[in-house]
Coordinates of C-alpha atoms in Angstrom, one line a residue:
X1 CA 69.9 90.7 -94.5
X2 CA 69.1 88.3 -91.7
X3 CA 70.3 89.0 -88.1
X4 CA 70.9 86.2 -85.8
X5 CA 69.5 86.6 -82.1
X6 CA 71.4 85.5 -79.3
X7 CA 69.0 83.5 -77.3
X8 CA 69.0 84.7 -73.5
X9 CA 69.9 81.9 -71.1
X10 CA 68.3 82.1 -67.8
X11 CA 70.1 80.4 -64.8
X12 CA 67.8 78.0 -63.1
X13 CA 66.3 79.3 -59.8
X14 CA 67.9 78.9 -56.4
X15 CA 66.6 75.8 -54.7
X16 CA 64.0 75.7 -52.0
X17 CA 63.7 74.0 -48.8
X18 CA 62.3 70.9 -50.6
X19 CA 65.1 70.4 -53.0
X20 CA 68.0 70.7 -50.5
X21 CA 69.3 68.0 -48.3
X22 CA 68.0 67.5 -44.9
X23 CA 70.9 66.3 -43.1
X24 CA 74.7 65.9 -43.9
X25 CA 74.8 62.5 -42.5
X26 CA 76.7 63.2 -39.2
X27 CA 75.4 61.7 -36.1
X28 CA 74.0 63.5 -33.0
X29 CA 77.1 63.7 -30.7
X30 CA 75.3 62.9 -27.4
X31 CA 72.2 61.7 -25.8
X32 CA 71.2 64.9 -24.2
X33 CA 71.0 66.9 -27.3
X34 CA 67.5 65.8 -28.4
X35 CA 66.0 66.4 -24.9
X36 CA 67.5 69.6 -24.3
X37 CA 66.2 71.1 -27.6
X38 CA 62.7 69.6 -26.6
X39 CA 63.0 71.1 -23.5
X40 CA 64.0 74.9 -24.8
X41 CA 60.9 74.6 -27.2
X42 CA 58.4 73.1 -24.5
X43 CA 58.9 75.9 -21.9
X44 CA 59.2 78.8 -24.3
X45 CA 55.7 77.9 -25.9
X46 CA 53.4 80.2 -24.0
X47 CA 56.1 82.9 -24.3
X48 CA 56.1 82.5 -28.2
X49 CA 52.3 82.5 -28.3
X50 CA 52.4 86.0 -26.6
X51 CA 54.9 87.4 -28.7
X52 CA 53.3 85.8 -31.9
X53 CA 49.5 85.6 -31.4
X54 CA 49.4 85.3 -35.1
X55 CA 51.4 82.0 -34.7
X56 CA 54.1 83.2 -37.5
X57 CA 57.3 81.9 -36.1
X58 CA 59.7 79.0 -36.8
X59 CA 61.6 76.8 -34.4
X60 CA 64.6 74.8 -35.9
X61 CA 66.5 71.8 -34.3
X62 CA 69.4 70.3 -36.0
X63 CA 67.9 71.7 -39.1
X64 CA 69.8 73.3 -41.6
X65 CA 70.3 77.2 -42.5
X66 CA 71.0 77.4 -46.1
X67 CA 73.0 80.4 -46.7
X68 CA 75.1 79.8 -50.0
X69 CA 74.9 77.6 -52.8
X70 CA 77.5 74.9 -53.1
X71 CA 78.4 71.6 -54.2
X72 CA 77.5 69.4 -52.5
X73 CA 74.5 71.6 -51.3
X74 CA 74.9 70.9 -47.5
X75 CA 78.4 72.6 -47.3
X76 CA 76.6 75.8 -47.8
X77 CA 74.5 75.2 -44.8
X78 CA 74.9 75.4 -40.7
X79 CA 73.1 73.4 -38.8
X80 CA 72.4 74.7 -35.1
X81 CA 71.4 72.4 -32.5
X82 CA 68.2 75.1 -31.6
X83 CA 67.2 78.3 -33.4
X84 CA 64.2 80.5 -33.4
X85 CA 63.0 82.7 -36.5
X86 CA 60.6 85.4 -35.8
X87 CA 57.7 86.4 -38.4
X88 CA 58.1 83.3 -40.7
X89 CA 55.4 80.8 -41.2
X90 CA 55.6 77.5 -39.3
X91 CA 54.9 75.6 -42.7
X92 CA 55.6 76.7 -46.3
X93 CA 52.6 76.0 -48.7
X94 CA 50.9 73.7 -46.3
X95 CA 54.5 71.5 -46.1
X96 CA 56.5 71.0 -42.9
X97 CA 59.9 72.8 -43.4
X98 CA 62.9 70.6 -44.4
X99 CA 65.4 73.3 -43.9
X100 CA 65.4 77.3 -43.6
X101 CA 66.8 78.8 -46.7
X102 CA 67.7 82.5 -46.3
X103 CA 67.8 83.3 -49.9
X104 CA 64.0 82.2 -49.9
X105 CA 62.6 83.9 -46.9
X106 CA 65.6 86.4 -45.8
X107 CA 64.4 86.5 -42.3
X108 CA 67.2 85.8 -40.2
X109 CA 67.1 83.6 -37.0
X110 CA 66.9 85.7 -33.7
X111 CA 69.0 83.1 -31.8
X112 CA 71.0 79.9 -32.5
X113 CA 72.2 77.7 -29.6
X114 CA 74.9 75.2 -30.1
X115 CA 75.3 72.2 -27.7
X116 CA 79.1 71.5 -27.3
X117 CA 79.9 67.8 -27.0
X118 CA 83.7 69.2 -26.9
X119 CA 85.5 72.1 -25.5
X120 CA 83.5 74.5 -28.1
X121 CA 86.5 75.0 -30.2
X122 CA 84.1 73.9 -33.2
X123 CA 81.3 76.2 -32.1
X124 CA 83.8 79.3 -32.0
X125 CA 85.4 78.6 -35.1
X126 CA 86.1 81.5 -36.8
X127 CA 87.7 80.5 -40.0
X128 CA 86.6 82.9 -42.7
X129 CA 85.6 81.9 -46.2
X130 CA 88.4 83.3 -48.6
X131 CA 88.9 82.8 -52.3
X132 CA 90.7 79.5 -52.6
X133 CA 92.5 77.9 -55.8
X134 CA 90.2 75.9 -58.1
X135 CA 89.5 72.3 -56.5
X136 CA 90.4 73.6 -53.0
X137 CA 87.5 73.2 -50.4
X138 CA 87.3 75.1 -47.2
X139 CA 84.4 74.9 -44.7
X140 CA 84.0 78.5 -42.8
X141 CA 83.6 78.2 -39.3
X142 CA 80.6 78.2 -37.3
X143 CA 81.2 81.2 -35.5
X144 CA 82.3 83.2 -38.9
X145 CA 78.9 82.3 -40.6
X146 CA 76.8 83.2 -37.7
X147 CA 78.7 86.3 -37.1
X148 CA 79.6 87.6 -40.6
X149 CA 76.9 86.2 -43.2
X150 CA 73.6 85.4 -41.2
X151 CA 74.2 87.9 -38.7
X152 CA 72.0 86.0 -36.1
X153 CA 71.5 88.7 -33.2
X154 CA 72.0 86.1 -30.2
X155 CA 74.7 82.8 -30.4
X156 CA 74.7 80.8 -27.4
X157 CA 77.2 78.0 -26.9
X158 CA 76.7 75.4 -24.2
X159 CA 79.5 73.2 -23.0
X160 CA 77.7 70.0 -22.1
X161 CA 80.5 68.3 -20.3
X162 CA 81.5 71.6 -18.0
X163 CA 77.9 73.1 -17.8
X164 CA 79.6 76.3 -19.3
X165 CA 77.2 78.9 -21.3
X166 CA 78.6 81.5 -23.5
X167 CA 76.3 84.0 -25.1
X168 CA 77.3 86.3 -27.8
X169 CA 75.1 89.4 -29.0
X170 CA 76.0 90.9 -32.4
X171 CA 76.5 94.8 -32.4
X172 CA 78.0 96.8 -34.9
X173 CA 79.1 93.9 -37.3
X174 CA 80.5 91.6 -34.6
X175 CA 79.9 89.4 -31.7
X176 CA 80.4 90.8 -27.7
X177 CA 80.3 88.1 -25.5
X178 CA 77.6 89.0 -22.7
X179 CA 78.3 88.9 -19.1
X180 CA 75.5 87.4 -16.8
X181 CA 73.2 88.9 -14.7
X182 CA 73.0 88.8 -10.7
X183 CA 71.1 85.6 -11.3
X184 CA 73.6 84.1 -13.4
X185 CA 71.5 84.5 -16.3
X186 CA 71.7 86.0 -19.7
X187 CA 69.0 88.4 -20.4
X188 CA 67.2 87.9 -24.3
X189 CA 65.6 91.6 -23.8
X190 CA 63.3 91.4 -27.0
X191 CA 61.9 88.2 -26.0
X192 CA 61.7 89.4 -22.5
X193 CA 63.3 85.9 -21.3
X194 CA 66.7 84.7 -19.5
X195 CA 68.8 82.3 -20.6
X196 CA 70.7 80.2 -18.1
X197 CA 71.6 76.8 -16.6
X198 CA 69.4 74.7 -14.6
X199 CA 69.9 71.6 -12.3
X200 CA 67.2 68.9 -12.5
X201 CA 65.6 65.9 -14.2
X202 CA 63.7 65.8 -17.4
X203 CA 62.9 63.0 -19.7
X204 CA 64.5 60.6 -17.1
X205 CA 67.8 62.1 -17.3
X206 CA 69.2 64.2 -14.1
X207 CA 71.4 66.8 -15.7
X208 CA 72.4 70.5 -15.9
X209 CA 70.1 71.8 -18.4
X210 CA 69.8 75.1 -20.5
X211 CA 66.4 76.7 -19.3
X212 CA 64.5 79.7 -19.8
X213 CA 63.4 82.0 -17.1
X214 CA 61.2 85.3 -17.4
X215 CA 62.7 88.8 -16.8
X216 CA 61.7 88.4 -13.2
X217 CA 63.8 85.4 -12.7
X218 CA 60.8 83.1 -12.7
X219 CA 61.5 79.4 -14.5
X220 CA 59.5 79.0 -17.6
X221 CA 58.0 75.6 -17.1
X222 CA 57.2 72.9 -19.6
X223 CA 53.8 71.4 -20.2
X224 CA 54.5 68.5 -18.2
X225 CA 55.5 70.5 -15.2
X226 CA 52.6 72.8 -15.6
X227 CA 50.4 69.9 -15.4
X228 CA 52.0 68.5 -12.5
X229 CA 51.9 72.0 -10.7
X230 CA 48.2 72.0 -11.4
X231 CA 47.9 68.4 -9.9
X232 CA 49.7 69.7 -6.8
X233 CA 47.5 72.9 -6.5
X234 CA 44.3 70.5 -7.0
X235 CA 45.4 68.2 -4.3
X236 CA 46.3 71.0 -2.0
X237 CA 42.9 72.6 -2.4
X238 CA 41.4 69.0 -1.9
X239 CA 43.6 68.5 1.3
X240 CA 42.4 72.1 2.6
X241 CA 38.8 71.8 1.9
X242 CA 38.9 68.2 3.9
X243 CA 40.8 69.7 6.7
X244 CA 37.9 72.7 6.9
X245 CA 35.2 70.0 6.6
X246 CA 36.9 67.8 9.5
X247 CA 37.0 71.2 11.6
X248 CA 33.4 72.0 11.0
X249 CA 32.4 68.7 11.9
X250 CA 34.6 68.5 15.2
X251 CA 33.1 71.9 15.9
X252 CA 29.6 71.0 15.5
X253 CA 29.9 67.7 17.3
X254 CA 31.2 70.1 20.2
X255 CA 28.4 72.3 19.9
X256 CA 26.0 69.2 19.9
X257 CA 27.9 68.2 23.3
X258 CA 28.0 71.6 24.9
X259 CA 24.2 72.7 24.1
X260 CA 22.2 70.1 26.6
X261 CA 25.0 70.6 29.0
X262 CA 24.4 74.6 29.1
X263 CA 20.5 73.9 29.1
X264 CA 20.7 71.5 31.7
X265 CA 22.8 74.3 34.0
X266 CA 19.1 76.6 33.8
X267 CA 20.5 78.7 30.7
X268 CA 17.7 79.8 28.1
X269 CA 18.1 78.9 24.5
X270 CA 18.9 82.3 23.8
X271 CA 21.7 82.4 26.2
X272 CA 23.2 79.2 24.9
X273 CA 23.0 80.5 21.6
X274 CA 24.9 83.8 22.5
X275 CA 27.6 81.7 24.1
X276 CA 28.2 79.4 21.3
X277 CA 27.8 82.0 18.5
X278 CA 24.8 80.5 17.2
X279 CA 21.6 81.6 16.3
X280 CA 18.3 80.1 18.3
X281 CA 17.4 78.4 15.3
X282 CA 20.7 76.4 15.1
X283 CA 20.5 75.7 18.7
X284 CA 17.0 74.2 18.7
X285 CA 18.2 72.1 15.7
X286 CA 21.2 70.9 17.3
X287 CA 19.6 70.0 20.7

């Protein structure tokens, strides 16, 4: 008697970052978003190098974090304006990252930042993903996804129009809004930094910007700011050296003029040297 063997059907593997869309086709909502994201990354570079001497970390800017499979795929992703993931390689198999896929890497982003062009209601949307009738599509809210599914430890919402900053910390399964410290900053203790709002010019825009400070309240500088500071220090040192040279020249000229007058008054070379705090050889050389 011949028995038929049912063939096991193996489901397709979950897609990786090269197989998922890089964008949902929406526009960046204001001109501050891109320079703001660059500013956050640039000024944090030395801190991240100290935290990760092996270089194992990734920064995402308007990149999708895929947390579930959907049709279309981009409905299963959230794209924070800026996020940081510790202890993952900056590239995958030698390729730049096109998105961050949780089911491929498992490491949760440590902090996500949303730059809100509106009143922040979209960024605070706590709509849950519930089971719906067939054919009905509902996209869960950002806040709910970050809090309940991805569980990002720190979530910041910056309201660009009003310069207000909200920072949430994930504790016991829920986000709790943090209070700023005495400097008006929000400490991110594990990273040894503080997040706050700074008014100044960056990339030809004078705005209120999100910036990082160290735990002592010192502003973390960008590469260009560090270079400018170094140029200022070099110029200050040059001016100090030039002033010192001019003082020395002036003192020498005064001594040159004083020596013959003192000698003419009948003082010996030794006496002149003592009066001018010079050696005998210096007096003889200047006379």
